[in-house]
Amino acid sequence: MEKIKMVTPLVEMDGDEMTRILWKIIKDELLIPYIDLKTEYYDLGLEKRNETDDQITIDSANATIKYGVAVKCATITPNAARVEEYNLKEMWKSPNGTIRAILDGTVFRAPIVVKGIEPCVSKWKKPITIARHAYGDVYKNTEMKIPGAGKAELVFTAEDGTVTRETIHDFKSAGIIQGIHNIDKSIDSFARSCFNYALDTKQDLWFATKDTISKKYDHNFKDIFQEIFDKEYKEKFDAAGITYFYTLIDDAVARVMKSEGGFIWACKNYDGDVFSDMISSAFGSLAMMTSVLVSPSGVYEYEAAHGTVQRHYYKHLKGEETSTNSVATIFAWTGALRKRGELDNIPELMDFADKLEKATIDTIESGRMTKDLALITSLENVTVLNSENFIKEIRKTLETMI
Ligand code: NAP
Ligand code: MG
């Protein structure tokens, strides 16, 4: 068989530890034999980030803006222990944070649904995608402990010196206060990313906040979404046969539980943090989630939702066998290849991405899987495979489709 040709390179961001090991096996077994793989390679492994003073991360994000599509391996976000372990010059920032700040995007996470790994909520038949706003609110807060009686105020001093004040509370005794903020421009980008992603994937979009209680803050989110939708997206949604609807966050939670899935749930930063963990655990595991960062300008970065699986890597280094699930990393590649195929009009590439995803799912549904899934599956007579053999079994399934 002739290999599938690519036109524009994918931005390839390599990573760390066990996922770096999987990355190479996936390329060797599932991609290079079938595709004339064209990538612009950036090594975001911690050693290289340290060597380049993290410039490599910035370069990879800029390359993503240039080419439009990236695929990223999980990377270590250094903490004190990592600074020592890797003898780092500095505690480099989270690569995901750096890339997100440059691309100004929203992260969309959706479970990969397979038979035999049933969601805890039995009504859910289709994946629920969480779109999490990645800026501000409680993640950029200023807090204060109030030692005793006194007045706490919200004060805004405009550039021209005009002062606006609101009383937060007249304290009679000790307490606490917190200041949070967001920026219209960031909410605007968040809304556009959500609308574009809904059109892209032809799914309804839900958005919810607590605007009945937070009449200015949360209401601002609601208004920005509605204004952009009415002006720029309503007709496109009608044409695509999908809907946008806004409701209260508590109502949304109740409806999600009773739904069949198959929609996008846009969440403010904190809600997205909490509900994405709820959705992923209710659907099975982090290793069975896709994750893509979509910028308002239409740039895409595909990754796995989990980390570098450090504990497995140390076993691997000791020469012990590992059974690490590569599904999320495989789907990062298929997502990126399909998008590249779509943008460059290469139907064979899109078709290959579909087939590789199907081969992955079929392999699991036939009872061949990694240990994490074997522990939660309802299938019987399961074969537990090691990291490498699982990928090789997927290749066998793929061979029967091509
Ligand atoms: P993790 O890598 O997600 O792993 C936590 C545990 O979850 C693992 O020990 C394993 O459980 C299970 N697990 C996760 N992915 C799995 C997979 N593909 N197959 C099988 N089991 C899987 O999180 P972590 O150990 O807390 O973090 C390790 C490093 O990853 C950290 O340095 C962190 O900074 C980084 N991180 C990166 C990203 C990213 O780049 N997107 C995201 C999160 C964390 P068992 O050990 O019980 O088998
Ligand atoms: Mg969380």
mmCIF file with all atom_site columns, C-alpha atoms in Angstrom, residues 137-307:
data_model
loop_
_atom_site.group_PDB
_atom_site.id
_atom_site.type_symbol
_atom_site.label_atom_id
_atom_site.label_alt_id
_atom_site.label_comp_id
_atom_site.label_asym_id
_atom_site.label_entity_id
_atom_site.label_seq_id
_atom_site.pdbx_PDB_ins_code
_atom_site.Cartn_x
_atom_site.Cartn_y
_atom_site.Cartn_z
_atom_site.occupancy
_atom_site.B_iso_or_equiv
_atom_site.pdbx_formal_charge
_atom_site.auth_seq_id
_atom_site.auth_comp_id
_atom_site.auth_asym_id
_atom_site.auth_atom_id
_atom_site.pdbx_PDB_model_num
ATOM 1   C CA . ASP A 1 137 ? -12.370 33.966 38.485 1.00 0.00 ? 137 ASP A CA 1
ATOM 2   C CA . VAL A 1 138 ? -11.178 32.199 41.612 1.00 0.00 ? 138 VAL A CA 1
ATOM 3   C CA . TYR A 1 139 ? -7.963  31.064 39.823 1.00 0.00 ? 139 TYR A CA 1
ATOM 4   C CA . LYS A 1 140 ? -6.732  34.666 39.789 1.00 0.00 ? 140 LYS A CA 1
ATOM 5   C CA . ASN A 1 141 ? -8.132  35.821 43.109 1.00 0.00 ? 141 ASN A CA 1
ATOM 6   C CA . THR A 1 142 ? -7.013  38.131 45.882 1.00 0.00 ? 142 THR A CA 1
ATOM 7   C CA . GLU A 1 143 ? -8.043  37.045 49.347 1.00 0.00 ? 143 GLU A CA 1
ATOM 8   C CA . MET A 1 144 ? -7.929  38.563 52.773 1.00 0.00 ? 144 MET A CA 1
ATOM 9   C CA . LYS A 1 145 ? -8.599  37.351 56.291 1.00 0.00 ? 145 LYS A CA 1
ATOM 10  C CA . ILE A 1 146 ? -10.566 39.937 58.207 1.00 0.00 ? 146 ILE A CA 1
ATOM 11  C CA . PRO A 1 147 ? -9.302  39.985 61.786 1.00 0.00 ? 147 PRO A CA 1
ATOM 12  C CA . GLY A 1 148 ? -12.300 41.711 63.377 1.00 0.00 ? 148 GLY A CA 1
ATOM 13  C CA . ALA A 1 149 ? -14.879 44.489 63.103 1.00 0.00 ? 149 ALA A CA 1
ATOM 14  C CA . GLY A 1 150 ? -14.522 46.934 60.187 1.00 0.00 ? 150 GLY A CA 1
ATOM 15  C CA . LYS A 1 151 ? -15.839 47.755 56.738 1.00 0.00 ? 151 LYS A CA 1
ATOM 16  C CA . ALA A 1 152 ? -14.741 45.864 53.611 1.00 0.00 ? 152 ALA A CA 1
ATOM 17  C CA . GLU A 1 153 ? -15.221 47.679 50.289 1.00 0.00 ? 153 GLU A CA 1
ATOM 18  C CA . LEU A 1 154 ? -14.850 47.036 46.587 1.00 0.00 ? 154 LEU A CA 1
ATOM 19  C CA . VAL A 1 155 ? -12.984 50.029 45.122 1.00 0.00 ? 155 VAL A CA 1
ATOM 20  C CA . PHE A 1 156 ? -12.286 50.752 41.465 1.00 0.00 ? 156 PHE A CA 1
ATOM 21  C CA . THR A 1 157 ? -10.049 53.681 40.523 1.00 0.00 ? 157 THR A CA 1
ATOM 22  C CA . ALA A 1 158 ? -10.355 54.560 36.853 1.00 0.00 ? 158 ALA A CA 1
ATOM 23  C CA . GLU A 1 159 ? -7.369  55.843 34.865 1.00 0.00 ? 159 GLU A CA 1
ATOM 24  C CA . ASP A 1 160 ? -8.756  59.381 35.111 1.00 0.00 ? 160 ASP A CA 1
ATOM 25  C CA . GLY A 1 161 ? -8.921  59.082 38.894 1.00 0.00 ? 161 GLY A CA 1
ATOM 26  C CA . THR A 1 162 ? -12.689 58.544 39.238 1.00 0.00 ? 162 THR A CA 1
ATOM 27  C CA . VAL A 1 163 ? -13.415 56.250 42.158 1.00 0.00 ? 163 VAL A CA 1
ATOM 28  C CA . THR A 1 164 ? -16.339 53.808 42.417 1.00 0.00 ? 164 THR A CA 1
ATOM 29  C CA . ARG A 1 165 ? -17.073 52.089 45.743 1.00 0.00 ? 165 ARG A CA 1
ATOM 30  C CA . GLU A 1 166 ? -19.379 49.334 46.938 1.00 0.00 ? 166 GLU A CA 1
ATOM 31  C CA . THR A 1 167 ? -19.584 47.973 50.451 1.00 0.00 ? 167 THR A CA 1
ATOM 32  C CA . ILE A 1 168 ? -18.866 44.264 50.595 1.00 0.00 ? 168 ILE A CA 1
ATOM 33  C CA . HIS A 1 169 ? -19.739 43.871 54.252 1.00 0.00 ? 169 HIS A CA 1
ATOM 34  C CA . ASP A 1 170 ? -19.773 45.762 57.523 1.00 0.00 ? 170 ASP A CA 1
ATOM 35  C CA . PHE A 1 171 ? -17.941 43.269 59.680 1.00 0.00 ? 171 PHE A CA 1
ATOM 36  C CA . LYS A 1 172 ? -18.927 43.049 63.336 1.00 0.00 ? 172 LYS A CA 1
ATOM 37  C CA . SER A 1 173 ? -16.432 40.236 63.922 1.00 0.00 ? 173 SER A CA 1
ATOM 38  C CA . ALA A 1 174 ? -13.699 38.256 62.123 1.00 0.00 ? 174 ALA A CA 1
ATOM 39  C CA . GLY A 1 175 ? -14.297 36.819 58.642 1.00 0.00 ? 175 GLY A CA 1
ATOM 40  C CA . ILE A 1 176 ? -12.925 36.502 55.119 1.00 0.00 ? 176 ILE A CA 1
ATOM 41  C CA . ILE A 1 177 ? -13.188 38.302 51.760 1.00 0.00 ? 177 ILE A CA 1
ATOM 42  C CA . GLN A 1 178 ? -12.137 37.511 48.218 1.00 0.00 ? 178 GLN A CA 1
ATOM 43  C CA . GLY A 1 179 ? -11.722 39.584 45.064 1.00 0.00 ? 179 GLY A CA 1
ATOM 44  C CA . ILE A 1 180 ? -12.072 37.911 41.673 1.00 0.00 ? 180 ILE A CA 1
ATOM 45  C CA . HIS A 1 181 ? -12.184 39.265 38.138 1.00 0.00 ? 181 HIS A CA 1
ATOM 46  C CA . ASN A 1 182 ? -12.577 38.405 34.506 1.00 0.00 ? 182 ASN A CA 1
ATOM 47  C CA . ILE A 1 183 ? -12.049 40.270 31.248 1.00 0.00 ? 183 ILE A CA 1
ATOM 48  C CA . ASP A 1 184 ? -14.670 40.798 28.545 1.00 0.00 ? 184 ASP A CA 1
ATOM 49  C CA . LYS A 1 185 ? -12.140 39.999 25.831 1.00 0.00 ? 185 LYS A CA 1
ATOM 50  C CA . SER A 1 186 ? -11.391 36.613 27.380 1.00 0.00 ? 186 SER A CA 1
ATOM 51  C CA . ILE A 1 187 ? -15.093 35.784 27.795 1.00 0.00 ? 187 ILE A CA 1
ATOM 52  C CA . ASP A 1 188 ? -15.615 36.838 24.185 1.00 0.00 ? 188 ASP A CA 1
ATOM 53  C CA . SER A 1 189 ? -12.878 34.413 23.022 1.00 0.00 ? 189 SER A CA 1
ATOM 54  C CA . PHE A 1 190 ? -14.332 31.662 25.184 1.00 0.00 ? 190 PHE A CA 1
ATOM 55  C CA . ALA A 1 191 ? -17.780 32.157 23.644 1.00 0.00 ? 191 ALA A CA 1
ATOM 56  C CA . ARG A 1 192 ? -16.449 32.136 20.081 1.00 0.00 ? 192 ARG A CA 1
ATOM 57  C CA . SER A 1 193 ? -14.375 28.996 20.681 1.00 0.00 ? 193 SER A CA 1
ATOM 58  C CA . CYS A 1 194 ? -17.486 27.253 22.022 1.00 0.00 ? 194 CYS A CA 1
ATOM 59  C CA . PHE A 1 195 ? -19.698 28.333 19.116 1.00 0.00 ? 195 PHE A CA 1
ATOM 60  C CA . ASN A 1 196 ? -17.054 27.315 16.562 1.00 0.00 ? 196 ASN A CA 1
ATOM 61  C CA . TYR A 1 197 ? -16.470 23.959 18.215 1.00 0.00 ? 197 TYR A CA 1
ATOM 62  C CA . ALA A 1 198 ? -20.220 23.256 18.331 1.00 0.00 ? 198 ALA A CA 1
ATOM 63  C CA . LEU A 1 199 ? -20.456 23.968 14.588 1.00 0.00 ? 199 LEU A CA 1
ATOM 64  C CA . ASP A 1 200 ? -17.349 21.909 13.931 1.00 0.00 ? 200 ASP A CA 1
ATOM 65  C CA . THR A 1 201 ? -18.655 18.854 15.766 1.00 0.00 ? 201 THR A CA 1
ATOM 66  C CA . LYS A 1 202 ? -22.379 19.469 15.037 1.00 0.00 ? 202 LYS A CA 1
ATOM 67  C CA . GLN A 1 203 ? -23.404 19.245 18.670 1.00 0.00 ? 203 GLN A CA 1
ATOM 68  C CA . ASP A 1 204 ? -25.764 21.413 20.722 1.00 0.00 ? 204 ASP A CA 1
ATOM 69  C CA . LEU A 1 205 ? -24.130 23.883 23.086 1.00 0.00 ? 205 LEU A CA 1
ATOM 70  C CA . TRP A 1 206 ? -25.245 24.446 26.671 1.00 0.00 ? 206 TRP A CA 1
ATOM 71  C CA . PHE A 1 207 ? -23.988 27.266 28.858 1.00 0.00 ? 207 PHE A CA 1
ATOM 72  C CA . ALA A 1 208 ? -24.851 27.857 32.486 1.00 0.00 ? 208 ALA A CA 1
ATOM 73  C CA . THR A 1 209 ? -23.884 30.249 35.275 1.00 0.00 ? 209 THR A CA 1
ATOM 74  C CA . LYS A 1 210 ? -25.523 31.551 38.458 1.00 0.00 ? 210 LYS A CA 1
ATOM 75  C CA . ASP A 1 211 ? -26.734 34.850 37.009 1.00 0.00 ? 211 ASP A CA 1
ATOM 76  C CA . THR A 1 212 ? -29.812 35.043 39.251 1.00 0.00 ? 212 THR A CA 1
ATOM 77  C CA . ILE A 1 213 ? -27.516 35.480 42.256 1.00 0.00 ? 213 ILE A CA 1
ATOM 78  C CA . SER A 1 214 ? -24.499 37.067 40.558 1.00 0.00 ? 214 SER A CA 1
ATOM 79  C CA . LYS A 1 215 ? -26.444 39.743 38.729 1.00 0.00 ? 215 LYS A CA 1
ATOM 80  C CA . LYS A 1 216 ? -23.440 41.577 37.312 1.00 0.00 ? 216 LYS A CA 1
ATOM 81  C CA . TYR A 1 217 ? -20.546 39.113 37.248 1.00 0.00 ? 217 TYR A CA 1
ATOM 82  C CA . ASP A 1 218 ? -22.202 35.960 35.964 1.00 0.00 ? 218 ASP A CA 1
ATOM 83  C CA . HIS A 1 219 ? -24.771 37.985 34.076 1.00 0.00 ? 219 HIS A CA 1
ATOM 84  C CA . ASN A 1 220 ? -21.941 39.502 32.072 1.00 0.00 ? 220 ASN A CA 1
ATOM 85  C CA . PHE A 1 221 ? -20.941 36.015 30.875 1.00 0.00 ? 221 PHE A CA 1
ATOM 86  C CA . LYS A 1 222 ? -24.525 35.276 29.877 1.00 0.00 ? 222 LYS A CA 1
ATOM 87  C CA . ASP A 1 223 ? -24.894 38.587 28.011 1.00 0.00 ? 223 ASP A CA 1
ATOM 88  C CA . ILE A 1 224 ? -21.635 38.284 26.089 1.00 0.00 ? 224 ILE A CA 1
ATOM 89  C CA . PHE A 1 225 ? -22.520 34.752 24.948 1.00 0.00 ? 225 PHE A CA 1
ATOM 90  C CA . GLN A 1 226 ? -26.028 35.804 23.904 1.00 0.00 ? 226 GLN A CA 1
ATOM 91  C CA . GLU A 1 227 ? -24.908 38.908 22.043 1.00 0.00 ? 227 GLU A CA 1
ATOM 92  C CA . ILE A 1 228 ? -22.270 37.082 20.005 1.00 0.00 ? 228 ILE A CA 1
ATOM 93  C CA . PHE A 1 229 ? -24.649 34.216 19.338 1.00 0.00 ? 229 PHE A CA 1
ATOM 94  C CA . ASP A 1 230 ? -27.490 36.426 18.081 1.00 0.00 ? 230 ASP A CA 1
ATOM 95  C CA . LYS A 1 231 ? -25.210 38.563 15.930 1.00 0.00 ? 231 LYS A CA 1
ATOM 96  C CA . GLU A 1 232 ? -22.854 36.033 14.416 1.00 0.00 ? 232 GLU A CA 1
ATOM 97  C CA . TYR A 1 233 ? -23.882 32.436 15.017 1.00 0.00 ? 233 TYR A CA 1
ATOM 98  C CA . LYS A 1 234 ? -27.642 32.044 15.130 1.00 0.00 ? 234 LYS A CA 1
ATOM 99  C CA . GLU A 1 235 ? -28.043 31.511 11.389 1.00 0.00 ? 235 GLU A CA 1
ATOM 100 C CA . LYS A 1 236 ? -25.083 29.132 11.217 1.00 0.00 ? 236 LYS A CA 1
ATOM 101 C CA . PHE A 1 237 ? -26.520 27.069 14.083 1.00 0.00 ? 237 PHE A CA 1
ATOM 102 C CA . ASP A 1 238 ? -29.930 26.942 12.380 1.00 0.00 ? 238 ASP A CA 1
ATOM 103 C CA . ALA A 1 239 ? -28.304 25.809 9.153  1.00 0.00 ? 239 ALA A CA 1
ATOM 104 C CA . ALA A 1 240 ? -26.353 23.094 10.989 1.00 0.00 ? 240 ALA A CA 1
ATOM 105 C CA . GLY A 1 241 ? -29.489 21.968 12.844 1.00 0.00 ? 241 GLY A CA 1
ATOM 106 C CA . ILE A 1 242 ? -27.989 22.539 16.287 1.00 0.00 ? 242 ILE A CA 1
ATOM 107 C CA . THR A 1 243 ? -29.061 24.765 19.179 1.00 0.00 ? 243 THR A CA 1
ATOM 108 C CA . TYR A 1 244 ? -27.507 26.996 21.798 1.00 0.00 ? 244 TYR A CA 1
ATOM 109 C CA . PHE A 1 245 ? -29.222 27.367 25.114 1.00 0.00 ? 245 PHE A CA 1
ATOM 110 C CA . TYR A 1 246 ? -28.493 29.118 28.360 1.00 0.00 ? 246 TYR A CA 1
ATOM 111 C CA . THR A 1 247 ? -29.783 27.978 31.719 1.00 0.00 ? 247 THR A CA 1
ATOM 112 C CA . LEU A 1 248 ? -28.929 28.232 35.409 1.00 0.00 ? 248 LEU A CA 1
ATOM 113 C CA . ILE A 1 249 ? -26.032 26.085 36.581 1.00 0.00 ? 249 ILE A CA 1
ATOM 114 C CA . ASP A 1 250 ? -28.169 24.047 39.014 1.00 0.00 ? 250 ASP A CA 1
ATOM 115 C CA . ASP A 1 251 ? -30.740 23.452 36.309 1.00 0.00 ? 251 ASP A CA 1
ATOM 116 C CA . ALA A 1 252 ? -27.942 22.398 33.938 1.00 0.00 ? 252 ALA A CA 1
ATOM 117 C CA . VAL A 1 253 ? -26.631 19.825 36.415 1.00 0.00 ? 253 VAL A CA 1
ATOM 118 C CA . ALA A 1 254 ? -30.091 18.308 36.795 1.00 0.00 ? 254 ALA A CA 1
ATOM 119 C CA . ARG A 1 255 ? -30.594 18.197 33.028 1.00 0.00 ? 255 ARG A CA 1
ATOM 120 C CA . VAL A 1 256 ? -27.159 16.693 32.368 1.00 0.00 ? 256 VAL A CA 1
ATOM 121 C CA . MET A 1 257 ? -27.990 13.797 34.672 1.00 0.00 ? 257 MET A CA 1
ATOM 122 C CA . LYS A 1 258 ? -31.224 13.099 32.808 1.00 0.00 ? 258 LYS A CA 1
ATOM 123 C CA . SER A 1 259 ? -29.778 13.596 29.324 1.00 0.00 ? 259 SER A CA 1
ATOM 124 C CA . GLU A 1 260 ? -28.494 11.029 26.828 1.00 0.00 ? 260 GLU A CA 1
ATOM 125 C CA . GLY A 1 261 ? -25.299 13.055 26.277 1.00 0.00 ? 261 GLY A CA 1
ATOM 126 C CA . GLY A 1 262 ? -24.082 14.145 22.868 1.00 0.00 ? 262 GLY A CA 1
ATOM 127 C CA . PHE A 1 263 ? -23.694 17.884 23.568 1.00 0.00 ? 263 PHE A CA 1
ATOM 128 C CA . ILE A 1 264 ? -21.121 20.444 24.664 1.00 0.00 ? 264 ILE A CA 1
ATOM 129 C CA . TRP A 1 265 ? -21.391 21.910 28.145 1.00 0.00 ? 265 TRP A CA 1
ATOM 130 C CA . ALA A 1 266 ? -19.614 25.251 28.404 1.00 0.00 ? 266 ALA A CA 1
ATOM 131 C CA . CYS A 1 267 ? -18.476 26.000 31.951 1.00 0.00 ? 267 CYS A CA 1
ATOM 132 C CA . LYS A 1 268 ? -16.909 28.915 33.770 1.00 0.00 ? 268 LYS A CA 1
ATOM 133 C CA . ASN A 1 269 ? -13.419 28.154 35.032 1.00 0.00 ? 269 ASN A CA 1
ATOM 134 C CA . TYR A 1 270 ? -14.319 26.669 38.431 1.00 0.00 ? 270 TYR A CA 1
ATOM 135 C CA . ASP A 1 271 ? -17.388 24.805 37.193 1.00 0.00 ? 271 ASP A CA 1
ATOM 136 C CA . GLY A 1 272 ? -15.279 23.336 34.379 1.00 0.00 ? 272 GLY A CA 1
ATOM 137 C CA . ASP A 1 273 ? -12.591 22.198 36.814 1.00 0.00 ? 273 ASP A CA 1
ATOM 138 C CA . VAL A 1 274 ? -15.127 20.384 38.984 1.00 0.00 ? 274 VAL A CA 1
ATOM 139 C CA . PHE A 1 275 ? -17.480 19.025 36.336 1.00 0.00 ? 275 PHE A CA 1
ATOM 140 C CA . SER A 1 276 ? -14.768 17.758 33.977 1.00 0.00 ? 276 SER A CA 1
ATOM 141 C CA . ASP A 1 277 ? -13.510 15.482 36.761 1.00 0.00 ? 277 ASP A CA 1
ATOM 142 C CA . MET A 1 278 ? -17.066 14.386 37.455 1.00 0.00 ? 278 MET A CA 1
ATOM 143 C CA . ILE A 1 279 ? -17.752 13.622 33.779 1.00 0.00 ? 279 ILE A CA 1
ATOM 144 C CA . SER A 1 280 ? -14.454 11.811 33.214 1.00 0.00 ? 280 SER A CA 1
ATOM 145 C CA . SER A 1 281 ? -14.773 9.584  36.263 1.00 0.00 ? 281 SER A CA 1
ATOM 146 C CA . ALA A 1 282 ? -18.437 8.890  35.545 1.00 0.00 ? 282 ALA A CA 1
ATOM 147 C CA . PHE A 1 283 ? -17.492 7.787  32.014 1.00 0.00 ? 283 PHE A CA 1
ATOM 148 C CA . GLY A 1 284 ? -14.598 5.590  33.110 1.00 0.00 ? 284 GLY A CA 1
ATOM 149 C CA . SER A 1 285 ? -11.098 7.058  33.189 1.00 0.00 ? 285 SER A CA 1
ATOM 150 C CA . LEU A 1 286 ? -8.843  9.973  32.271 1.00 0.00 ? 286 LEU A CA 1
ATOM 151 C CA . ALA A 1 287 ? -7.019  7.652  29.898 1.00 0.00 ? 287 ALA A CA 1
ATOM 152 C CA . MET A 1 288 ? -10.263 7.484  27.891 1.00 0.00 ? 288 MET A CA 1
ATOM 153 C CA . MET A 1 289 ? -10.699 11.233 27.332 1.00 0.00 ? 289 MET A CA 1
ATOM 154 C CA . THR A 1 290 ? -9.862  13.372 24.339 1.00 0.00 ? 290 THR A CA 1
ATOM 155 C CA . SER A 1 291 ? -8.687  16.903 24.937 1.00 0.00 ? 291 SER A CA 1
ATOM 156 C CA . VAL A 1 292 ? -8.287  19.709 22.429 1.00 0.00 ? 292 VAL A CA 1
ATOM 157 C CA . LEU A 1 293 ? -7.411  23.352 22.859 1.00 0.00 ? 293 LEU A CA 1
ATOM 158 C CA . VAL A 1 294 ? -9.251  25.523 20.343 1.00 0.00 ? 294 VAL A CA 1
ATOM 159 C CA . SER A 1 295 ? -8.280  29.150 19.886 1.00 0.00 ? 295 SER A CA 1
ATOM 160 C CA . PRO A 1 296 ? -10.800 31.800 18.820 1.00 0.00 ? 296 PRO A CA 1
ATOM 161 C CA . SER A 1 297 ? -8.822  32.235 15.603 1.00 0.00 ? 297 SER A CA 1
ATOM 162 C CA . GLY A 1 298 ? -9.340  28.553 14.769 1.00 0.00 ? 298 GLY A CA 1
ATOM 163 C CA . VAL A 1 299 ? -6.024  26.991 15.806 1.00 0.00 ? 299 VAL A CA 1
ATOM 164 C CA . TYR A 1 300 ? -6.152  23.466 17.282 1.00 0.00 ? 300 TYR A CA 1
ATOM 165 C CA . GLU A 1 301 ? -3.875  21.657 19.732 1.00 0.00 ? 301 GLU A CA 1
ATOM 166 C CA . TYR A 1 302 ? -4.733  18.012 20.483 1.00 0.00 ? 302 TYR A CA 1
ATOM 167 C CA . GLU A 1 303 ? -3.442  16.226 23.586 1.00 0.00 ? 303 GLU A CA 1
ATOM 168 C CA . ALA A 1 304 ? -4.267  13.516 26.117 1.00 0.00 ? 304 ALA A CA 1
ATOM 169 C CA . ALA A 1 305 ? -6.139  14.622 29.237 1.00 0.00 ? 305 ALA A CA 1
ATOM 170 C CA . HIS A 1 306 ? -3.912  12.658 31.624 1.00 0.00 ? 306 HIS A CA 1
ATOM 171 C CA . GLY A 1 307 ? -0.337  13.282 32.788 1.00 0.00 ? 307 GLY A CA 1
#
